[in-house]
Short mmCIF file of C-alpha atoms (C1' of nucleotides) in Angstrom, two decimals:
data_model
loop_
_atom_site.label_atom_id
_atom_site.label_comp_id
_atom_site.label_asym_id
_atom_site.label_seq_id
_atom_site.Cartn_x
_atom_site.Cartn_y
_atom_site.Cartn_z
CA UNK A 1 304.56 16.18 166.01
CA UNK A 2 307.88 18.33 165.74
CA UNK A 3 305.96 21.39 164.92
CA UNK A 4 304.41 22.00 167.40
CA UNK A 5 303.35 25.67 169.34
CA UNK A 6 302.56 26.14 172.87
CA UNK A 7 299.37 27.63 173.20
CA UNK A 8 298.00 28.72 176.67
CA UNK A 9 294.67 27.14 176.25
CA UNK A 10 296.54 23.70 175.87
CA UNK A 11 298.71 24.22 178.67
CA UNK A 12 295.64 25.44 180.78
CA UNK A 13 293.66 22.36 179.90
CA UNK A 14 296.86 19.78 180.95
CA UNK A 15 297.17 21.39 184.15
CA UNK A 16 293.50 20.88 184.65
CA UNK A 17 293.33 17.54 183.71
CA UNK A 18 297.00 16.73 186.35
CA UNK A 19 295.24 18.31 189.17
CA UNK A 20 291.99 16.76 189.66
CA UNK A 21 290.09 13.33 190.01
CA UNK A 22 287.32 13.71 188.32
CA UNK A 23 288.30 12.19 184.93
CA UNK A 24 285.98 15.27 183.47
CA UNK A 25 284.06 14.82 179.89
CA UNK A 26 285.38 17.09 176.97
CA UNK A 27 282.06 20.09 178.16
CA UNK A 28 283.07 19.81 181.91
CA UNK A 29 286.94 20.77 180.76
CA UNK A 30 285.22 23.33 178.79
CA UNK A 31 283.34 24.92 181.50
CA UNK A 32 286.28 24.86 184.37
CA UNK A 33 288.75 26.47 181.59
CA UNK A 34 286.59 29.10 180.90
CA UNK A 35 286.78 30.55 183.93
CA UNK A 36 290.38 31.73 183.37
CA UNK A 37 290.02 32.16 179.36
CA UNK A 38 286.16 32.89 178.99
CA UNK A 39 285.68 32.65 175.68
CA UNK A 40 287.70 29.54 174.52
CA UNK A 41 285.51 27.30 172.46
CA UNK A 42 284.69 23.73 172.74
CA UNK A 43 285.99 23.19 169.58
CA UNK A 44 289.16 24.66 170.84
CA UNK A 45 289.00 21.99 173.75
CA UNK A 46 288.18 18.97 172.34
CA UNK A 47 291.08 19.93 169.46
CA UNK A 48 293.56 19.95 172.36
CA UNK A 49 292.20 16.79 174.18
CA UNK A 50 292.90 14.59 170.95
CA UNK A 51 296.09 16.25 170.62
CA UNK A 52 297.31 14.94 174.53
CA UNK A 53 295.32 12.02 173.90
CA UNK A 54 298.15 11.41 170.90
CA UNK A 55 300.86 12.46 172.89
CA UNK A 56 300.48 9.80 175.74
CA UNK A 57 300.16 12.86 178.42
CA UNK A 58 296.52 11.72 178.99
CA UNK A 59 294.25 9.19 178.36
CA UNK A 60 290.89 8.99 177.07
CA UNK A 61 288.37 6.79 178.64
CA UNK A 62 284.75 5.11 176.95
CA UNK A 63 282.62 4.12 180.07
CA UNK A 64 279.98 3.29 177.60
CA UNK A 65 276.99 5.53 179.09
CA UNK A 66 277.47 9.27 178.38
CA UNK A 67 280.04 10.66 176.43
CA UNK A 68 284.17 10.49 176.93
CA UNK A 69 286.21 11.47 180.07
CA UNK A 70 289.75 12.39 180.29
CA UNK A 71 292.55 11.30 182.94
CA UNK A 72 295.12 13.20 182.98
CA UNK A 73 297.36 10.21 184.87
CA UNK A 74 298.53 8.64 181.53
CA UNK A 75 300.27 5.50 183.64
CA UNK A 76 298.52 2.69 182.74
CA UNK A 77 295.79 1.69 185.59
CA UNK A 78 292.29 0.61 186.29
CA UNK A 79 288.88 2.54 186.32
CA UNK A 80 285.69 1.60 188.25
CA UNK A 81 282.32 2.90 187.23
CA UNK A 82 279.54 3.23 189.45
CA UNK A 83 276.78 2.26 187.89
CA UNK A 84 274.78 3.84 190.22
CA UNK A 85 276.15 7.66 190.03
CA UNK A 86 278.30 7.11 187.12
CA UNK A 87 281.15 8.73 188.75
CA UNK A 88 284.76 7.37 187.79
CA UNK A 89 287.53 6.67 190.15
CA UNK A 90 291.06 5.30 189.76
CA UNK A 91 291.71 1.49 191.04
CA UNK A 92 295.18 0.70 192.47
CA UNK A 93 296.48 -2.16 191.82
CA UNK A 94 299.45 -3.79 192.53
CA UNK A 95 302.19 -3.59 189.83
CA UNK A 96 302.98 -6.19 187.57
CA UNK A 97 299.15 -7.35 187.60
CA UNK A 98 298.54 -5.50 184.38
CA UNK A 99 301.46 -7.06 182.81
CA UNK A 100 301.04 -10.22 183.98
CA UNK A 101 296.99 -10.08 182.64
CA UNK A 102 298.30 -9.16 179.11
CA UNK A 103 300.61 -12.63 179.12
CA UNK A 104 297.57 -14.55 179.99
CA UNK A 105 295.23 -13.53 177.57
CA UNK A 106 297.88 -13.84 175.28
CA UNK A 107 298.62 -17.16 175.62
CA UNK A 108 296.13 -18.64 173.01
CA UNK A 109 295.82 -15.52 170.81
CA UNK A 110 297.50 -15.47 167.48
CA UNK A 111 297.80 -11.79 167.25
CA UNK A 112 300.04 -9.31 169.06
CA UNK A 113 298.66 -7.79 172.46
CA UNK A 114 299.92 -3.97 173.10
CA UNK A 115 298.01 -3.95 176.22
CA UNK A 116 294.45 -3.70 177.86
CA UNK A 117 291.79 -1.47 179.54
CA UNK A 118 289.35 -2.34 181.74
CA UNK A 119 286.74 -0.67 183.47
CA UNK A 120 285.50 -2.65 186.26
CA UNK A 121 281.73 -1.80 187.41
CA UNK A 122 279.33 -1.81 190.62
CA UNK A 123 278.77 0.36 193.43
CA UNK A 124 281.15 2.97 194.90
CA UNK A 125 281.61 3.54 198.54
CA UNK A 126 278.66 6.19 198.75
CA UNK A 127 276.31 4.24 196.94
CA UNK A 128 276.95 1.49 198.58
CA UNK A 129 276.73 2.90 202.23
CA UNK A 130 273.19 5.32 201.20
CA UNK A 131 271.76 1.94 200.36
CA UNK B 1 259.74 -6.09 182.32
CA UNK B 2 256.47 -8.11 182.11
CA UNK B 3 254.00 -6.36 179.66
CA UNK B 4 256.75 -7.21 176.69
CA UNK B 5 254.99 -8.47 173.12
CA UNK B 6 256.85 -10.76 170.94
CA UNK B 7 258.11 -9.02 168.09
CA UNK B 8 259.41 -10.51 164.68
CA UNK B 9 262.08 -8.37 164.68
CA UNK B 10 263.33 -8.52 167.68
CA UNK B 11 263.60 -12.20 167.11
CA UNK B 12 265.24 -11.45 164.17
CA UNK B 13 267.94 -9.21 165.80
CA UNK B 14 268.57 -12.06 168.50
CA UNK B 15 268.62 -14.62 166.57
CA UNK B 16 271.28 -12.74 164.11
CA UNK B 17 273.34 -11.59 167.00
CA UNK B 18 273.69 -14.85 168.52
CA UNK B 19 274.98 -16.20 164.66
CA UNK B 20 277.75 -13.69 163.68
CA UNK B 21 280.95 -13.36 165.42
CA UNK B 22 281.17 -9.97 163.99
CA UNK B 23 280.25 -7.64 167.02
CA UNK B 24 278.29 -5.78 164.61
CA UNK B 25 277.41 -1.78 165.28
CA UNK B 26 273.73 -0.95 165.20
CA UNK B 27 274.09 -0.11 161.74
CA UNK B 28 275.19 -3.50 160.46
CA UNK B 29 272.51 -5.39 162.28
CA UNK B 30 269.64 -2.41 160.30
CA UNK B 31 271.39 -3.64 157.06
CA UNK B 32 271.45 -7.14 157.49
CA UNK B 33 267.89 -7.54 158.91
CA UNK B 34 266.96 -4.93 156.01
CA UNK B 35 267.11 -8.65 154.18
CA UNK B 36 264.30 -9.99 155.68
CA UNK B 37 262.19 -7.38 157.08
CA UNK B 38 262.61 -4.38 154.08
CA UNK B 39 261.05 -1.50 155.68
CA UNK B 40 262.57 -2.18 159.71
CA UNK B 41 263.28 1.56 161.39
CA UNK B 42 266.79 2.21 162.56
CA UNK B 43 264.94 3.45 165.49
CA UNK B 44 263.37 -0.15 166.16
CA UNK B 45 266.83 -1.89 165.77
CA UNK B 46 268.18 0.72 168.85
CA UNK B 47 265.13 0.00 170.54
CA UNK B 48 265.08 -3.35 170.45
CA UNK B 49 269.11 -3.96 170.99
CA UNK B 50 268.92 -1.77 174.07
CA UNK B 51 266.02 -3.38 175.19
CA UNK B 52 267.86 -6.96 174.97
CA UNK B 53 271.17 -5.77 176.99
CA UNK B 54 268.46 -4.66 179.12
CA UNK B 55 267.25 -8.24 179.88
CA UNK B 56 271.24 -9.69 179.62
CA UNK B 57 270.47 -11.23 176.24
CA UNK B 58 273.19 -9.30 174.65
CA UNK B 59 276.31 -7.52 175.79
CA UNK B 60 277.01 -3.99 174.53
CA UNK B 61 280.39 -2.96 173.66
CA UNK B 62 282.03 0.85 173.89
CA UNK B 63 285.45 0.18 172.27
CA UNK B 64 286.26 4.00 172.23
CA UNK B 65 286.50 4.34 168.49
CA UNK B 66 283.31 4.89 166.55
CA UNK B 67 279.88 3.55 167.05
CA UNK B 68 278.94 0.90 169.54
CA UNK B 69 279.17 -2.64 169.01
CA UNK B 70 276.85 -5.47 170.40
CA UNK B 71 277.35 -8.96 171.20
CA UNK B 72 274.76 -11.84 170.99
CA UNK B 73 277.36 -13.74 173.57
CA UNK B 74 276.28 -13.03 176.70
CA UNK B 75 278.63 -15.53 179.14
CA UNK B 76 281.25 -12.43 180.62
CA UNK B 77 284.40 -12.36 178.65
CA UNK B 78 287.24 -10.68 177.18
CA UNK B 79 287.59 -8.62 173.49
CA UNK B 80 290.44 -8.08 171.60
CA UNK B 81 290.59 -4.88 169.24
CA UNK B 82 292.98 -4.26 166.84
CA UNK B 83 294.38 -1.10 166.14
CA UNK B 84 294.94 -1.37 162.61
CA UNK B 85 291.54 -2.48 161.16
CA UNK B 86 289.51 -1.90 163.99
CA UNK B 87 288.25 -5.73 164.02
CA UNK B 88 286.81 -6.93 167.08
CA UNK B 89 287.26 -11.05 168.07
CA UNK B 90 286.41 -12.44 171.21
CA UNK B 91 289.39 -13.87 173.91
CA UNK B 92 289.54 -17.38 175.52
CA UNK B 93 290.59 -17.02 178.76
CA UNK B 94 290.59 -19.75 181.71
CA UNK B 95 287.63 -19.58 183.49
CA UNK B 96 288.45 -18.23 186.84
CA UNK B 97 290.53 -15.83 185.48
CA UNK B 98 287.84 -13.23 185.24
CA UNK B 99 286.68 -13.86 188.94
CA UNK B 100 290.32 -13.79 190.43
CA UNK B 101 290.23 -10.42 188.82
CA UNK B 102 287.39 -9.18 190.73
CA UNK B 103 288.69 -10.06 193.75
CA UNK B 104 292.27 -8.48 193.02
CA UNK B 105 290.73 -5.03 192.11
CA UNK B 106 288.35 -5.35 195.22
CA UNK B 107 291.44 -5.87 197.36
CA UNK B 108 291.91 -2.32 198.44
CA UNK B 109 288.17 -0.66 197.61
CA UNK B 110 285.79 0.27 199.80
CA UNK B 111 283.20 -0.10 197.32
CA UNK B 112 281.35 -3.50 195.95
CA UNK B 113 282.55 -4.58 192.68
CA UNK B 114 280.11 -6.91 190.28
CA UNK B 115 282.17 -6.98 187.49
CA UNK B 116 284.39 -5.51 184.94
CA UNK B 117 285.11 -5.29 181.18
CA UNK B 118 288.58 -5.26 179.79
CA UNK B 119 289.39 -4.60 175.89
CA UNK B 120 292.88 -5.75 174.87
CA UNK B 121 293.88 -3.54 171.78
CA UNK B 122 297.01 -4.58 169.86
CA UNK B 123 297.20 -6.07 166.05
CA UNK B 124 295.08 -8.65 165.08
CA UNK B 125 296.70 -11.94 163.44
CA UNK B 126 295.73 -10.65 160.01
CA UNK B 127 297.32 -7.41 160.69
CA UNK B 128 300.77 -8.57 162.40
CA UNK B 129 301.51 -10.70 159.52
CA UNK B 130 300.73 -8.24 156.98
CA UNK B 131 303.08 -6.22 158.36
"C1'" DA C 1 310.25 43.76 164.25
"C1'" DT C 2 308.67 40.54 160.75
"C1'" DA C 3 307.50 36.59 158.14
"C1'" DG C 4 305.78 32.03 158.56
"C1'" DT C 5 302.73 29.02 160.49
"C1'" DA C 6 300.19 26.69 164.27
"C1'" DT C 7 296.27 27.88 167.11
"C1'" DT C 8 292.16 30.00 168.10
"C1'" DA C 9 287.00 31.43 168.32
"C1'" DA C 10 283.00 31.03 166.12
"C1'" DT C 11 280.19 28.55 163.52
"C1'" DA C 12 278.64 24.95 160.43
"C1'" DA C 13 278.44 20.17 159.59
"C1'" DT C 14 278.41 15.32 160.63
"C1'" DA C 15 277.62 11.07 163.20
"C1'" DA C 16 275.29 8.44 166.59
"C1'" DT C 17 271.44 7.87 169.17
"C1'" DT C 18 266.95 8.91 171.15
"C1'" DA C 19 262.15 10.88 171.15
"C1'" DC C 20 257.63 11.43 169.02
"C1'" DT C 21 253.40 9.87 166.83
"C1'" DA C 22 250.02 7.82 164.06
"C1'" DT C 23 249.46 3.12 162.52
"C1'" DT C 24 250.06 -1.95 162.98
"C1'" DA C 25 250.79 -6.36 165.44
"C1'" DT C 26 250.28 -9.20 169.40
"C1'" DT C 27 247.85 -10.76 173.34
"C1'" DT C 28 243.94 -11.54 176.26
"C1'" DG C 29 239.67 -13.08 177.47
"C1'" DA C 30 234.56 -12.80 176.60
"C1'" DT D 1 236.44 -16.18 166.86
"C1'" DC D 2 236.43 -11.71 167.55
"C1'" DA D 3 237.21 -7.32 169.64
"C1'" DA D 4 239.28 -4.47 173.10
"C1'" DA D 5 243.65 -3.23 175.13
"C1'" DT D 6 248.20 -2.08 174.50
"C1'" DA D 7 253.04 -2.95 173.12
"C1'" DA D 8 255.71 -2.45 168.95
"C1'" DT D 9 256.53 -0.49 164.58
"C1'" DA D 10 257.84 2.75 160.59
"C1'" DG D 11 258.82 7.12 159.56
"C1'" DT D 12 260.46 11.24 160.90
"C1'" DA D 13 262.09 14.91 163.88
"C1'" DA D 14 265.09 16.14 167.54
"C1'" DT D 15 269.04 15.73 170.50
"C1'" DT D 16 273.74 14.85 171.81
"C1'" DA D 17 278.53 14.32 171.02
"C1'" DT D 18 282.09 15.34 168.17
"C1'" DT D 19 284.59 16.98 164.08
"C1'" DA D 20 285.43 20.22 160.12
"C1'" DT D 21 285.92 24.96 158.21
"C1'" DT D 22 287.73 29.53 158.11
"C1'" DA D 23 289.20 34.11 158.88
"C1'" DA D 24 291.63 36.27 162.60
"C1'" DT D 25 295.16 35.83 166.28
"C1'" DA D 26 299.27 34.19 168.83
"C1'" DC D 27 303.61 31.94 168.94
"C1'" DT D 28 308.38 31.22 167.26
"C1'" DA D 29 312.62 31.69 164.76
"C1'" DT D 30 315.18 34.58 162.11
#
DNA sequence: ATAGTATTAATAATAATTACTATTATTTGA
DNA sequence: TCAAATAATAGTAATTATTATTAATACTAT
């Protein structure tokens, strides 16, 4: 998309998204922007987050319960979901793994694999340690 | 959940679930059961689906796109979806594989992991050879 | 500065799913 | 076998998440 413009809100919304680790649904972007530019619109936001979404800067994520979050580390890596407290956190995992799982489940397919997501599920550390 | 009633059309959801390999969205599964059972709610066929991934008779699917998509396979394993027509097909993949995963994410997390789902996305055979 | 056009705010509209309620079907056990 | 108890249903309304519309505004290149 050549013709593009840079628009604040945008910009305001990307730095969001690089700066925290909350992977954040489209309304929780909408109320943390709108503390600098108070009357942007959700519209406005979720507009912007399809746009980045299309650009590779971020990535959009489907946990399944609620609605969508948004990572704004667009390297490819794993999620885990708590299915306790449904919060989201970034896996690391060693590089090469993700590669290496895409030749795999390749093997027997007759299509073409691009590459994978996976959310892996139980409890977080908190969850786990209340019990 | 002890106090459940059998229910004709929850039979009839199972037992059309565990026939297709379509990964139908609740919408498809109100159609086709429309066949036998004219005047079923779409509310009953929600009901009723959520109620079996409930009780691990069915998997439920959040591929990102549009509507959710449910599975009458219930053994843990992989999905492919392609880009292009937005088909769904199930993935063999060595048994083993999925557990070796588990343990590999789990490697540096301080939380407890039970399991994860992983969607390959790419273009289906259909789709690659259409070009 | 100005013309051209992408972006915005505000709102309306759509899509997907869940909640509500009076009626019906299934189960229990006398 | 029947009737009481209650889960499930059909039909509909409501909610939630997201996208479309549009007139006004902001960005960019000349």
């Amino acid at each position: 998309m050549a013709n593009m413009k840079y628009s604040r809100q945008r910009e305001s919304i990307k730095e969001y998204l690089a700066h925290t680790r909350e992977h954040p649904t489209a309304d929780m972007v909408y109320i943390n922007i709108r503390e600098k530019y108070p009357n942007i619109s959700l519209g406005t936001v979720y507009r912007n987050l399809n746009l980045l979404v299309e650009q590779g800067e971020i990535i959009k994520l489907s946990p399944g319960n609620g609605s969508d979050r948004f990572d704004g580390n667009s390297m490819p890596h794993y999620h885990f979901l708590c299915t306790e407290c449904s919060c989201i956190q970034d896996l690391d995992i060693a590089p090469g793994v993700l590669d290496h799982i895409n030749l795999i489940a390749g093997a027997g397919f007759d299509g073409e694999i691009r590459g994978h997501s996976t959310f892996f599920y139980g409890k977080c550390a908190k969850c786990k340690s209340r019990n």
